[in-house]
Amino acid sequence: MSINEQIHQRFGIPTETGRTVPPNKTLSDILGRRSCRSYRPDPIPEDLLQTLFATAFSAPSKSDLQQACVIRIEDKVKQRRIAALSPHPTWVADAPVFLVWCGDSRRIRRLAEWKEHSFANDHLDAFMNAAVDAGIALQTFIVAAESVGLGCCPVSQIRDHINALSAELELPQWVFPVAGLCVGWPAEQGAISLRLPLEVTVHVDHYDDTELLEQVADYDHRREAIERTPPEKQRMVEQFGTTEEYGWSENRTRQYAIPARADFGHYIINQGFKLR
Amino acid sequence: MSINEQIHQRFGIPTETGRTVPPNKTLSDILGRRSCRSYRPDPIPEDLLQTLFATAFSAPSKSDLQQACVIRIEDKVKQRRIAALSPHPTWVADAPVFLVWCGDSRRIRRLAEWKEHSFANDHLDAFMNAAVDAGIALQTFIVAAESVGLGCCPVSQIRDHINALSAELELPQWVFPVAGLCVGWPAEQGAISLRLPLEVTVHVDHYDDTELLEQVADYDHRREAIERTPPEKQRMVEQFGTTEEYGWSENRTRQYAIPARADFGHYIINQGFKLR
């Protein structure tokens, strides 16, 4: 499939974009990526896994501070306990490799004490920079792993029981989980997740969302045309009923109508962060 | 250079890792990446740029919520004003393409109102998820751009004057900048940034930083052996003096001994976020 055809597939809209771009495996892998939740039992060679870690931590990091780390869960009993904290116990428990990517603001604070400098940046910026560094390393790992044919699925819902997760990982002050990641050789191909059109996500010179509702209504229709959500697959029908007009926006706003992870801020403060 | 030699170069330590991994351009590009701050004036073809945006927004996003957006600065006068907000006015102003990647929690909140669902997740998790989605999209853009030979440099310091930046971008409630990105055809090759050893960043089953100070002392020496920091290049000598024992940890702890972006939390609260 050409780059142009892949962009058409990813956004669900015929497009001229990508027609002049020569074949490129990196672009093609990312444009065609899909989350994979079902893995063959074959192990991932240790040398390959270490290479993927080396690649992930080659990513840029804010001010070269390298405020990310990863916990690799080798203890399968622990992996099952962590999996049980999320609504997806089976495939998280069964992933051949399971990782938890964390923001790490601890290292720079310990080094400041060692070098006898005050740490004068104990505010929201420190928390955000560590979280973003972790997201960047996570995504770099995913791109690297998918480039060799592995399948990945990030799982943020392991944070649903944040204190239990943090205790399993023995996270000390100033370290916090951002997302889990399941990795393995794909047993089945997942689905391409259709993306919002670039008119919604790319702005020129200033932010402008005046056309948002029309754009999202069209997007909802494109997604439903590919994979319709029948009444029995709609979210929380006991609370919201069923509708013919279901779509991505209805699905996601139903999801966010229910509180989740309301204890996350409290946990982050307990981990030592100041959030002002 | 083989994958194994690239890992040696990136971490500055002879290693067996990567010896069994076949050549792979994606891994090789990322392992060899370097920030680029000097660009040829040649334009980036519009079709290529749109392809890179399409690739960036193909990245995974938390719960498929797609809480990132980017502002592309086409107005060169505006780009110079934004550049002037950072300590690097020249190369930020001169970048052929300049982007600002933002966390966007506004879209889901507007959609909730449209779909007549309450938004029951107005807490720290919503802020972090949007910031991480922006970081993931930013890094995916960088990987994509570097795969076609472009040079990139992320710039978080455009947030040093957050209210002025936000006004330039006309960011409404629940949208906030995470980082700028300069992009162009490289005029010179930057330097490889040596990384902390994986013993520091990859933990097994639980977090463990008992050996941190010894590991960082060795890392400091490896970096200084490649590019020594003479007294005249040391940071804030009027405050901290010069030292023979300068290194990454001394440099970065000096940087964080000075408050920066202490107004960021206040700005984020003004943008409508609850941070508990």
Coordinates of C-alpha atoms in Angstrom, one line a residue:
Chain A
M1 CA 0.0 0.0 0.0
S2 CA 1.4 3.4 -0.9
I3 CA 1.9 6.2 1.7
N4 CA -1.1 8.0 0.1
E5 CA -3.3 4.9 0.4
Q6 CA -2.2 4.5 4.0
I7 CA -3.2 8.0 4.9
H8 CA -6.6 7.4 3.2
Q9 CA -7.0 4.3 5.3
R10 CA -6.0 6.0 8.6
F11 CA -8.3 9.0 8.2
G12 CA -11.0 7.4 6.2
I13 CA -11.0 10.2 3.7
P14 CA -9.7 10.1 0.1
T15 CA -6.7 12.5 0.0
E16 CA -4.0 13.8 -2.3
T17 CA -1.5 13.8 0.7
G18 CA 1.5 11.6 0.5
R19 CA 1.4 11.2 -3.3
T20 CA 4.9 12.7 -3.7
V21 CA 6.5 10.9 -0.7
P22 CA 8.8 8.0 -1.6
P23 CA 8.2 4.6 0.1
N24 CA 9.5 4.7 3.7
K25 CA 9.2 1.8 6.1
T26 CA 9.2 4.0 9.2
L27 CA 6.3 6.2 8.0
S28 CA 4.5 3.1 6.7
D29 CA 4.8 1.2 9.9
I30 CA 3.4 4.1 12.0
L31 CA 0.6 5.0 9.5
G32 CA -0.5 1.4 9.5
R33 CA 0.0 0.7 13.2
R34 CA -2.7 -1.0 15.3
S35 CA -2.8 -2.0 18.9
C36 CA -2.3 -5.7 19.4
R37 CA -3.9 -7.5 22.4
S38 CA -3.3 -11.1 21.5
Y39 CA 0.1 -12.7 21.4
R40 CA 1.8 -15.9 20.4
P41 CA 3.5 -17.5 23.3
D42 CA 7.0 -17.3 21.6
P43 CA 9.5 -15.4 23.7
I44 CA 11.1 -12.2 22.7
P45 CA 14.9 -12.7 22.5
E46 CA 16.6 -11.0 25.4
D47 CA 19.1 -9.2 23.0
L48 CA 16.2 -7.8 21.0
L49 CA 14.4 -6.6 24.1
Q50 CA 17.6 -4.8 25.4
T51 CA 18.0 -3.2 22.0
L52 CA 14.5 -1.9 22.2
F53 CA 15.2 -0.4 25.6
A54 CA 18.4 1.2 24.3
T55 CA 16.4 2.7 21.4
A56 CA 13.5 3.9 23.6
F57 CA 15.9 5.8 25.9
S58 CA 17.7 7.3 22.9
A59 CA 14.6 9.6 22.5
P60 CA 14.9 13.3 23.2
S61 CA 14.1 14.3 26.8
K62 CA 13.3 17.6 28.3
S63 CA 16.5 19.5 29.0
D64 CA 18.5 16.2 28.6
L65 CA 17.2 15.4 32.1
Q66 CA 16.1 11.8 31.2
Q67 CA 13.2 11.8 33.6
A68 CA 11.7 8.5 32.6
C69 CA 12.2 4.9 33.7
V70 CA 10.6 1.6 33.0
I71 CA 9.8 -1.3 35.3
R72 CA 10.0 -4.7 33.5
I73 CA 7.8 -7.2 35.2
E74 CA 9.6 -10.6 35.0
D75 CA 7.7 -12.1 38.0
K76 CA 4.6 -13.6 36.3
V77 CA 2.7 -13.8 39.6
K78 CA 3.2 -10.1 40.0
Q79 CA 2.2 -9.5 36.4
R80 CA -1.1 -11.3 37.1
R81 CA -1.7 -9.3 40.3
I82 CA -1.1 -6.0 38.3
A83 CA -3.3 -7.3 35.5
A84 CA -6.1 -7.9 38.0
L85 CA -6.0 -4.1 38.9
S86 CA -7.3 -3.3 35.4
P87 CA -10.5 -4.2 33.6
H88 CA -8.4 -6.3 31.1
P89 CA -6.9 -9.0 33.4
T90 CA -6.6 -11.7 30.7
W91 CA -4.5 -10.1 28.0
V92 CA -2.5 -8.0 30.4
A93 CA -1.6 -11.2 32.4
D94 CA -0.8 -13.1 29.2
A95 CA 1.5 -10.6 27.5
P96 CA 4.9 -12.2 27.0
V97 CA 6.5 -9.0 28.1
F98 CA 4.9 -6.5 30.4
L99 CA 6.4 -3.1 31.2
V100 CA 5.3 -0.1 33.3
W101 CA 6.6 3.3 32.1
C102 CA 7.1 5.8 34.8
G103 CA 7.8 9.5 35.2
D104 CA 11.0 9.9 37.4
S105 CA 11.6 13.2 39.0
R106 CA 13.5 11.4 41.8
R107 CA 16.8 11.1 40.1
I108 CA 17.4 14.9 39.6
R109 CA 16.3 15.6 43.2
R110 CA 18.7 13.0 44.6
L111 CA 21.5 14.4 42.4
A112 CA 20.7 17.9 43.6
E113 CA 21.2 16.8 47.2
W114 CA 24.4 14.9 46.3
K115 CA 25.8 18.0 44.5
E116 CA 24.6 20.2 47.3
H117 CA 22.4 22.4 45.2
S118 CA 18.9 23.3 46.2
F119 CA 16.1 21.9 44.0
A120 CA 14.2 25.1 43.2
N121 CA 11.6 23.7 40.7
D122 CA 9.2 21.8 42.9
H123 CA 6.1 22.7 41.0
L124 CA 3.7 21.5 38.3
D125 CA 6.3 21.9 35.5
A126 CA 8.5 19.2 37.2
F127 CA 5.6 16.8 37.3
M128 CA 4.5 17.4 33.7
N129 CA 8.1 17.2 32.3
A130 CA 8.6 13.7 33.9
A131 CA 5.2 12.5 32.6
V132 CA 5.9 13.7 29.1
D133 CA 9.4 12.2 29.1
A134 CA 7.8 8.8 30.1
G135 CA 5.3 9.1 27.2
I136 CA 8.0 9.9 24.8
A137 CA 10.1 6.9 25.8
L138 CA 7.0 4.7 25.8
Q139 CA 6.1 5.7 22.2
T140 CA 9.7 5.3 21.1
F141 CA 9.7 1.8 22.4
I142 CA 6.4 1.1 20.6
V143 CA 7.8 2.4 17.3
A144 CA 11.0 0.4 17.7
A145 CA 9.2 -2.8 18.7
E146 CA 6.6 -2.5 15.8
S147 CA 9.5 -1.9 13.3
V148 CA 10.7 -5.5 14.0
G149 CA 7.2 -7.0 13.8
L150 CA 6.2 -7.0 17.5
G151 CA 2.7 -6.1 18.6
C152 CA 2.1 -3.6 21.5
C153 CA -0.7 -2.3 23.5
P154 CA -0.4 0.6 26.0
V155 CA -2.7 0.2 29.1
S156 CA -3.4 3.3 31.2
Q157 CA -6.1 1.5 33.2
I158 CA -3.5 -0.2 35.4
R159 CA -3.6 3.2 37.1
D160 CA -7.2 2.6 38.1
H161 CA -6.0 1.3 41.5
I162 CA -2.9 3.6 41.8
N163 CA -1.9 2.8 45.3
A164 CA -2.0 -0.9 44.8
L165 CA 0.0 -0.6 41.6
S166 CA 2.6 1.7 43.1
A167 CA 3.0 -0.7 46.1
E168 CA 3.6 -3.6 43.6
L169 CA 6.3 -1.6 41.9
E170 CA 7.7 -0.3 45.2
L171 CA 7.8 3.2 43.7
P172 CA 9.5 5.7 46.0
Q173 CA 8.9 9.4 46.3
W174 CA 8.8 11.4 43.0
V175 CA 8.3 8.3 40.8
F176 CA 4.9 7.6 39.3
P177 CA 3.4 5.2 36.7
V178 CA 2.2 6.7 33.4
A179 CA 1.1 3.6 31.5
G180 CA 1.7 -0.1 31.2
L181 CA 2.7 -1.7 27.9
C182 CA 2.0 -5.3 26.7
V183 CA 4.4 -6.6 24.1
G184 CA 4.6 -9.8 22.1
W185 CA 4.5 -11.5 18.7
P186 CA 1.1 -10.8 17.3
A187 CA -1.4 -13.7 17.2
E188 CA -3.9 -11.7 15.4
Q189 CA -4.0 -8.4 13.6
G190 CA -5.8 -5.6 15.4
A191 CA -7.9 -2.9 13.7
I192 CA -6.7 0.4 12.4
S193 CA -8.1 3.1 14.7
L194 CA -9.5 5.9 12.5
R195 CA -8.1 9.3 13.3
L196 CA -9.8 12.8 13.6
P197 CA -9.1 14.7 10.4
L198 CA -6.0 17.0 10.5
E199 CA -8.4 20.0 10.2
V200 CA -9.2 19.2 13.8
T201 CA -5.7 18.5 15.1
V202 CA -3.5 20.9 13.1
H203 CA -4.1 24.6 13.5
V204 CA -2.4 27.4 11.7
D205 CA -1.0 30.4 13.7
H206 CA -3.7 30.2 16.3
Y207 CA -6.1 27.6 17.8
D208 CA -9.5 27.5 16.1
D209 CA -12.2 24.9 16.9
T210 CA -15.2 26.8 15.5
E211 CA -16.1 23.9 13.1
L212 CA -15.5 21.1 15.7
L213 CA -19.0 19.7 16.1
E214 CA -19.6 19.4 12.3
Q215 CA -16.1 17.8 11.9
V216 CA -16.7 15.3 14.7
A217 CA -20.2 14.4 13.4
D218 CA -18.7 13.5 10.1
Y219 CA -15.9 11.6 11.8
D220 CA -18.4 9.7 13.9
H221 CA -20.2 8.6 10.7
R222 CA -17.0 7.5 9.0
R223 CA -16.1 5.3 12.0
E224 CA -19.5 3.8 12.3
A225 CA -19.5 3.1 8.5
I226 CA -16.4 1.0 9.0
E227 CA -17.5 -0.7 12.2
R228 CA -21.1 0.0 13.4
T229 CA -21.7 -0.1 17.2
P230 CA -25.0 -2.1 17.6
P231 CA -27.1 -1.5 20.7
E232 CA -25.6 -4.5 22.5
K233 CA -22.1 -3.0 22.1
Q234 CA -23.0 0.5 23.3
R235 CA -21.4 1.7 26.6
M236 CA -23.4 1.7 29.9
V237 CA -26.8 1.2 28.3
E238 CA -28.4 0.7 31.8
Q239 CA -27.5 4.3 32.5
F240 CA -27.7 6.0 29.1
G241 CA -29.9 3.7 27.0
T242 CA -29.2 2.8 23.4
T243 CA -29.2 5.2 20.4
E244 CA -29.1 4.9 16.6
E245 CA -26.8 7.9 16.6
Y246 CA -23.9 6.1 18.4
G247 CA -20.4 7.0 17.5
W248 CA -16.9 7.8 18.8
S249 CA -18.0 11.0 20.5
E250 CA -21.0 9.4 22.2
N251 CA -18.8 6.5 23.3
R252 CA -16.0 8.6 24.7
T253 CA -18.3 11.2 26.4
R254 CA -20.2 8.3 28.1
Q255 CA -16.8 6.9 29.3
Y256 CA -15.9 10.3 30.8
A257 CA -19.3 10.8 32.4
I258 CA -18.2 8.3 35.0
P259 CA -15.4 9.3 37.4
A260 CA -12.2 7.3 37.1
R261 CA -8.9 7.8 38.8
A262 CA -10.2 10.6 41.0
D263 CA -7.5 9.6 43.5
F264 CA -4.6 10.1 41.1
G265 CA -3.9 13.7 42.2
H266 CA -3.9 12.7 45.9
Y267 CA -1.4 9.9 45.1
I268 CA 0.9 12.3 43.2
I269 CA 0.9 14.7 46.1
N270 CA 1.7 11.7 48.4
Q271 CA 4.6 10.9 46.1
G272 CA 6.0 14.3 47.0
F273 CA 5.0 16.5 44.2
K274 CA 3.8 20.1 44.5
L275 CA 1.1 20.7 41.9
R276 CA 1.2 24.5 41.7
Chain B
M1 CA 27.5 1.3 11.7
S2 CA 25.9 -1.9 13.2
I3 CA 23.1 -1.7 15.7
N4 CA 25.6 -3.0 18.3
E5 CA 28.1 -0.2 17.5
Q6 CA 25.3 2.4 17.6
I7 CA 24.3 1.2 21.1
H8 CA 28.0 1.5 22.2
Q9 CA 28.1 5.0 20.8
R10 CA 24.8 6.1 22.4
F11 CA 25.7 4.9 25.9
G12 CA 29.5 5.2 25.7
I13 CA 30.0 1.7 27.0
P14 CA 31.2 -1.4 25.0
T15 CA 28.3 -3.8 25.0
E16 CA 27.2 -7.2 23.5
T17 CA 23.6 -5.8 23.1
G18 CA 22.3 -5.7 19.5
R19 CA 24.7 -8.2 18.0
T20 CA 21.9 -10.5 17.0
V21 CA 19.6 -7.8 15.7
P22 CA 19.4 -7.6 11.9
P23 CA 19.9 -4.1 10.3
N24 CA 16.8 -2.0 10.7
K25 CA 16.6 1.6 9.6
T26 CA 14.0 2.7 12.1
L27 CA 16.1 1.4 15.1
S28 CA 19.2 2.8 13.5
D29 CA 17.7 6.3 12.9
I30 CA 16.5 6.5 16.5
L31 CA 19.7 5.1 18.1
G32 CA 21.7 7.7 16.0
R33 CA 19.4 10.6 16.4
R34 CA 20.7 14.0 17.5
S35 CA 19.0 17.3 17.9
C36 CA 19.6 19.7 15.0
R37 CA 19.5 23.5 15.6
S38 CA 20.9 24.8 12.3
Y39 CA 18.9 24.4 9.1
R40 CA 19.4 25.0 5.4
P41 CA 16.9 27.6 4.0
D42 CA 15.4 25.0 1.6
P43 CA 11.6 24.7 2.2
I44 CA 10.0 21.5 3.3
P45 CA 7.5 20.4 0.6
E46 CA 3.9 20.9 1.8
D47 CA 3.0 17.3 0.8
L48 CA 5.8 15.9 3.0
L49 CA 4.8 18.1 5.9
Q50 CA 1.2 17.0 5.7
T51 CA 2.3 13.4 5.6
L52 CA 4.4 13.9 8.7
F53 CA 1.3 15.4 10.5
A54 CA -0.7 12.4 9.4
T55 CA 2.0 10.1 10.7
A56 CA 2.3 11.9 14.0
F57 CA -1.5 11.7 14.7
S58 CA -1.5 7.9 13.9
A59 CA 0.3 7.4 17.2
P60 CA -1.6 5.7 20.0
S61 CA -3.5 8.0 22.4
K62 CA -4.9 7.4 25.8
S63 CA -8.3 5.7 25.5
D64 CA -8.4 6.7 21.8
L65 CA -9.3 10.3 23.0
Q66 CA -6.7 12.0 20.8
Q67 CA -6.1 14.8 23.3
A68 CA -3.3 16.5 21.4
C69 CA -3.1 19.2 18.8
V70 CA -0.4 21.2 17.1
I71 CA -0.2 24.9 16.1
R72 CA 1.8 25.4 13.0
I73 CA 3.3 28.9 12.9
E74 CA 3.2 30.2 9.3
D75 CA 3.4 33.8 10.2
K76 CA 7.1 34.5 10.4
V77 CA 6.6 37.7 12.5
K78 CA 4.7 35.7 15.0
Q79 CA 7.4 33.0 15.0
R80 CA 10.0 35.7 15.8
R81 CA 7.9 37.0 18.7
I82 CA 7.5 33.4 20.1
A83 CA 11.3 32.8 19.6
A84 CA 12.0 36.0 21.6
L85 CA 10.2 34.4 24.6
S86 CA 12.9 31.7 24.8
P87 CA 16.6 32.0 25.5
H88 CA 17.3 30.7 21.9
P89 CA 15.8 33.5 19.8
T90 CA 18.0 33.0 16.7
W91 CA 17.6 29.4 15.8
V92 CA 13.9 29.2 16.9
A93 CA 13.2 32.3 14.7
D94 CA 15.1 30.8 11.8
A95 CA 13.6 27.3 11.7
P96 CA 11.9 26.7 8.3
V97 CA 9.0 25.1 10.1
F98 CA 8.1 25.9 13.7
L99 CA 5.4 24.0 15.6
V100 CA 3.9 24.1 19.1
W101 CA 2.5 20.8 20.4
C102 CA -0.3 21.2 22.9
G103 CA -2.3 19.1 25.3
D104 CA -6.0 19.4 24.3
S105 CA -8.6 18.5 27.0
R106 CA -11.0 21.0 25.4
R107 CA -12.4 18.8 22.7
I108 CA -13.7 16.0 24.9
R109 CA -15.3 18.6 27.2
R110 CA -17.0 20.4 24.4
L111 CA -18.2 17.0 23.0
A112 CA -19.6 16.1 26.5
E113 CA -21.6 19.3 26.5
W114 CA -22.8 18.6 22.9
K115 CA -23.8 15.0 23.8
E116 CA -25.4 16.2 27.0
H117 CA -23.2 14.0 29.3
S118 CA -21.5 15.4 32.4
F119 CA -17.7 15.6 32.3
A120 CA -17.0 13.7 35.5
N121 CA -13.2 13.6 35.2
D122 CA -12.1 17.1 36.0
H123 CA -8.9 16.2 37.9
L124 CA -5.2 15.7 37.6
D125 CA -5.5 12.6 35.4
A126 CA -7.2 14.7 32.6
F127 CA -4.3 17.1 32.6
M128 CA -1.6 14.4 32.6
N129 CA -3.3 12.4 29.8
A130 CA -3.5 15.4 27.5
A131 CA 0.2 16.3 28.2
V132 CA 1.3 12.8 27.6
D133 CA -0.7 12.5 24.3
A134 CA 1.0 15.7 23.1
G135 CA 4.4 14.3 24.0
I136 CA 3.6 11.1 22.1
A137 CA 2.5 12.9 19.0
L138 CA 5.5 15.2 19.2
Q139 CA 7.9 12.3 19.4
T140 CA 6.1 10.5 16.6
F141 CA 6.5 13.5 14.4
I142 CA 10.2 13.7 15.2
V143 CA 10.8 10.0 14.4
A144 CA 8.8 10.4 11.1
A145 CA 10.7 13.6 10.1
E146 CA 14.1 12.2 10.9
S147 CA 13.3 9.1 8.9
V148 CA 13.2 11.3 5.8
G149 CA 16.4 13.2 6.7
L150 CA 14.9 16.2 8.4
G151 CA 16.5 17.7 11.5
C152 CA 14.4 18.5 14.6
C153 CA 14.9 20.2 17.9
P154 CA 12.2 20.3 20.6
V155 CA 12.1 23.5 22.7
S156 CA 10.4 23.5 26.0
Q157 CA 11.8 26.9 27.0
I158 CA 9.2 28.7 24.9
R159 CA 7.0 28.0 28.0
D160 CA 9.3 30.3 30.0
H161 CA 6.8 33.1 29.4
I162 CA 3.7 31.0 29.3
N163 CA 1.0 33.7 29.3
A164 CA 2.6 35.6 26.4
L165 CA 3.0 32.3 24.5
S166 CA -0.6 31.3 25.2
A167 CA -1.8 34.7 24.0
E168 CA 0.1 34.4 20.7
L169 CA -1.5 31.0 20.1
E170 CA -4.9 32.2 21.2
L171 CA -5.3 29.1 23.3
P172 CA -8.7 28.8 24.9
Q173 CA -9.7 27.0 28.1
W174 CA -8.3 23.4 28.5
V175 CA -5.6 23.7 25.9
F176 CA -1.9 24.3 26.9
P177 CA 1.5 24.2 25.2
V178 CA 3.8 21.3 26.0
A179 CA 6.8 22.0 23.7
G180 CA 7.8 23.8 20.5
L181 CA 9.5 22.0 17.7
C182 CA 12.0 23.4 15.1
V183 CA 12.2 21.4 11.8
G184 CA 14.3 21.8 8.7
W185 CA 16.9 20.3 6.5
P186 CA 20.1 20.0 8.6
A187 CA 22.9 22.5 7.8
E188 CA 25.2 20.7 10.3
Q189 CA 25.2 17.5 12.2
G190 CA 24.5 17.9 15.9
A191 CA 26.1 15.8 18.6
I192 CA 24.9 12.4 19.9
S193 CA 23.7 13.0 23.5
L194 CA 25.1 10.2 25.7
R195 CA 22.4 8.4 27.7
L196 CA 22.3 7.1 31.3
P197 CA 23.1 3.4 31.3
L198 CA 20.1 1.1 31.2
E199 CA 20.9 -0.1 34.7
V200 CA 19.6 3.3 35.8
T201 CA 16.5 3.5 33.6
V202 CA 15.3 -0.1 33.3
H203 CA 14.2 -1.8 36.6
V204 CA 13.1 -5.4 37.1
D205 CA 9.9 -6.1 39.1
H206 CA 10.5 -3.1 41.4
Y207 CA 12.2 0.3 41.4
D208 CA 15.7 0.2 42.7
D209 CA 18.1 3.2 42.7
T210 CA 20.5 2.1 45.4
E211 CA 23.5 2.4 43.1
L212 CA 22.5 5.7 41.5
L213 CA 25.3 7.9 42.7
E214 CA 28.1 5.5 41.6
Q215 CA 26.3 5.0 38.2
V216 CA 25.9 8.7 37.6
A217 CA 29.5 9.5 38.7
D218 CA 30.7 7.0 36.0
Y219 CA 28.2 8.5 33.5
D220 CA 29.5 12.0 34.2
H221 CA 33.1 10.8 33.5
R222 CA 32.0 9.2 30.2
R223 CA 30.4 12.4 29.0
E224 CA 33.2 14.6 30.1
A225 CA 35.7 12.3 28.3
I226 CA 33.8 12.9 25.1
E227 CA 33.3 16.6 25.5
R228 CA 35.0 18.2 28.5
T229 CA 33.2 21.3 30.0
P230 CA 36.0 23.8 30.6
P231 CA 35.5 26.5 33.3
E232 CA 34.3 29.1 30.8
K233 CA 31.5 26.8 29.7
Q234 CA 30.2 25.9 33.1
R235 CA 26.8 27.1 34.1
M236 CA 26.3 30.2 36.3
V237 CA 29.9 30.4 37.6
E238 CA 29.1 33.8 39.2
Q239 CA 26.8 31.9 41.6
F240 CA 28.5 28.4 41.8
G241 CA 32.1 29.0 40.8
T242 CA 34.0 26.6 38.6
T243 CA 35.0 23.1 39.4
E244 CA 37.3 20.4 37.9
E245 CA 34.6 17.8 38.7
Y246 CA 32.0 19.3 36.3
G247 CA 29.7 16.9 34.5
W248 CA 26.1 16.2 33.5
S249 CA 24.8 16.0 37.1
E250 CA 26.6 19.2 38.2
N251 CA 25.3 21.0 35.1
R252 CA 21.7 19.8 35.4
T253 CA 21.5 20.3 39.2
R254 CA 22.8 23.9 38.7
Q255 CA 20.1 24.4 36.1
Y256 CA 17.4 23.3 38.6
A257 CA 18.8 25.3 41.5
I258 CA 17.2 28.3 39.7
P259 CA 13.4 28.6 39.6
A260 CA 11.9 28.4 36.1
R261 CA 8.3 28.3 35.1
A262 CA 7.0 28.7 38.6
D263 CA 3.9 30.3 37.1
F264 CA 3.0 27.2 35.0
G265 CA 0.7 25.7 37.5
H266 CA -1.1 29.0 38.0
Y267 CA -1.5 29.2 34.2
I268 CA -2.9 25.7 33.9
I269 CA -5.4 26.4 36.6
N270 CA -6.4 29.6 34.7
Q271 CA -6.9 27.4 31.6
G272 CA -9.6 25.6 33.6
F273 CA -7.9 22.5 35.0
K274 CA -8.4 21.1 38.4
L275 CA -5.1 19.7 39.6
R276 CA -6.3 17.3 42.4

